[in-house]
mmCIF file of C-alpha atoms in Angstrom:
data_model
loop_
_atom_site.group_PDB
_atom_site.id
_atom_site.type_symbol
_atom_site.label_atom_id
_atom_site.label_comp_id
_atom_site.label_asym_id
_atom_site.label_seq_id
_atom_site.Cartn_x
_atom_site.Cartn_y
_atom_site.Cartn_z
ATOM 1 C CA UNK A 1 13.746 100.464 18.022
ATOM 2 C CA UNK A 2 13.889 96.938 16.273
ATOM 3 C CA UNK A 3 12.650 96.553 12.629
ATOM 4 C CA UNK A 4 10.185 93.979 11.293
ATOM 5 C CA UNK A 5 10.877 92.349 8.553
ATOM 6 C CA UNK A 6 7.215 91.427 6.591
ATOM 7 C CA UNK A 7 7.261 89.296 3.616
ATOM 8 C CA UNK A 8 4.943 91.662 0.752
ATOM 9 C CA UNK A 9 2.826 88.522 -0.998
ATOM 10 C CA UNK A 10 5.028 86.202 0.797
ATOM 11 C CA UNK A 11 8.639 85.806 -0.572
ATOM 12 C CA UNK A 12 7.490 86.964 -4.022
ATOM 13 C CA UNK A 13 11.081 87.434 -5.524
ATOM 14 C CA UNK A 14 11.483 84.023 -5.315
ATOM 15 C CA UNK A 15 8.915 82.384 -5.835
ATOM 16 C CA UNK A 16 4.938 82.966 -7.552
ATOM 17 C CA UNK A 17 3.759 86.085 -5.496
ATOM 18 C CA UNK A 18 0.835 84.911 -2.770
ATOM 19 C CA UNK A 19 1.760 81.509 -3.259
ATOM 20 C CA UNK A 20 1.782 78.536 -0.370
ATOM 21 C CA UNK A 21 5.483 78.275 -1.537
ATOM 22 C CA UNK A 22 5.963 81.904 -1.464
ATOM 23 C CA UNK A 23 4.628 82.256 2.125
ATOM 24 C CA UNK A 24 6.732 79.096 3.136
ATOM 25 C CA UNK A 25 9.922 80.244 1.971
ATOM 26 C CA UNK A 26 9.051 84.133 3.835
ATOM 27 C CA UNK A 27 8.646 82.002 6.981
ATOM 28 C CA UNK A 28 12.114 79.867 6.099
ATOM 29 C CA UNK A 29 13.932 83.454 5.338
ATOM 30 C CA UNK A 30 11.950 84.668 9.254
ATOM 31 C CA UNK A 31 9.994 87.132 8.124
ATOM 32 C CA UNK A 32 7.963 88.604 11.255
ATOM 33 C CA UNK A 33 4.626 88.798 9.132
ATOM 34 C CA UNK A 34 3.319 88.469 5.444
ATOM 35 C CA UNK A 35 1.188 90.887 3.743
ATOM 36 C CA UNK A 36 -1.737 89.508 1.188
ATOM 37 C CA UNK A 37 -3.958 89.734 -1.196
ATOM 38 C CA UNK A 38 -7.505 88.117 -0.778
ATOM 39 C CA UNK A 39 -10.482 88.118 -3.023
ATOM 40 C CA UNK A 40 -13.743 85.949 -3.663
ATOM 41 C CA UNK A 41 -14.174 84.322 -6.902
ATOM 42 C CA UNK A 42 -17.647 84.601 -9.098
ATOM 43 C CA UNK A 43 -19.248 81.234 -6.737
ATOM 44 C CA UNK A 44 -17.738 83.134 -3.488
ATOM 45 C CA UNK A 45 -14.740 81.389 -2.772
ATOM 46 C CA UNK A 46 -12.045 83.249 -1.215
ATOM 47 C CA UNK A 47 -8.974 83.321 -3.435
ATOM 48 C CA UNK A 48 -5.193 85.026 -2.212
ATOM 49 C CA UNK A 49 -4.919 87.145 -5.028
ATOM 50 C CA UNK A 50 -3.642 90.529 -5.684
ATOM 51 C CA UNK A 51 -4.557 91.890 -8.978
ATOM 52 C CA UNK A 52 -7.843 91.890 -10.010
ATOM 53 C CA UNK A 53 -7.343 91.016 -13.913
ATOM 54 C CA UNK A 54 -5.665 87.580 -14.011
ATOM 55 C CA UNK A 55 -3.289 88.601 -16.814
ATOM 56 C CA UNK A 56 -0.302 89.838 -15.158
ATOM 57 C CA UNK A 57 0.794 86.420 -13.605
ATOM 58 C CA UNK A 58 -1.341 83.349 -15.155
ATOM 59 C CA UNK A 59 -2.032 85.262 -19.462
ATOM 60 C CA UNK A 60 -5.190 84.671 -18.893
ATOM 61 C CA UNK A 61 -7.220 88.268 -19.295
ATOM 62 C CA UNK A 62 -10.190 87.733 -17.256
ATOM 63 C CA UNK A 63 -11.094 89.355 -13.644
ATOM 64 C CA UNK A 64 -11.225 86.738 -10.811
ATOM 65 C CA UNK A 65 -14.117 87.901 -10.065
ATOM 66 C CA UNK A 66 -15.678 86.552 -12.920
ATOM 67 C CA UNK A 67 -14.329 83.216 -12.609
ATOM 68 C CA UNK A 68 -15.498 80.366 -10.420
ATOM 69 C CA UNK A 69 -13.137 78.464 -8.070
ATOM 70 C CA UNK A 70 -13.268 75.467 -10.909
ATOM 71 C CA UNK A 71 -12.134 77.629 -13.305
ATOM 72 C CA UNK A 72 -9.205 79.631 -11.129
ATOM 73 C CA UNK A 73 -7.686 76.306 -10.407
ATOM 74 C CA UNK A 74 -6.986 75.647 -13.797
ATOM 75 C CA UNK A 75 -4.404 78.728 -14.027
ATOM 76 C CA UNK A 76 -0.814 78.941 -13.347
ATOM 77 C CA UNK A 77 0.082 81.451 -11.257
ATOM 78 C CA UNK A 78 4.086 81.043 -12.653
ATOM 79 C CA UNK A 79 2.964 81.087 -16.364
ATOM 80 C CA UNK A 80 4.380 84.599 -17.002
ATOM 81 C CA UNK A 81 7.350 83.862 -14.871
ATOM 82 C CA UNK A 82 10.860 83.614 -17.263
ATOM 83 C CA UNK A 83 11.760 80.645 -15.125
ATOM 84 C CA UNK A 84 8.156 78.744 -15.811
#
């Protein structure tokens, strides 16, 4: 039986988890599939996303869901990264 290989929030060792760059570099590494996040923001955008406090990966404590697509671009999602 062959394995699959799936890329959990894209390549998120190497670059910022559910990222365009972190799902680009899972598909450069051939993963066979990528697993992610997806949530709507406060004016119903959908947003890849995993946590639902923003804290973790942009320092900013506040729940997406609060938090209109406006506002959401304004974050980092590398800010709590040591190489950011």
């Amino acid at each position: 039986m062959a394995s699959e290989i799936w890329a959990h929030r894209g390549s998120s060792k190497s670059q910022p988890e559910n990222t365009m760059a972190a799902f680009e570099q899972a598909v450069a590494d051939k993963a066979e599939g990528i697993e992610l996040d997806v949530q709507r923001s406060r004016d119903g955008r959908l947003v890849v996303y995993h946590d639902e406090n923003l804290k973790r990966l942009t320092g900013k404590d506040a729940y997406l869901a609060t938090l209109n697509w406006a506002d959401l671009q304004q974050l980092n999602v590398a800010a709590n990264r040591p190489e950011a």
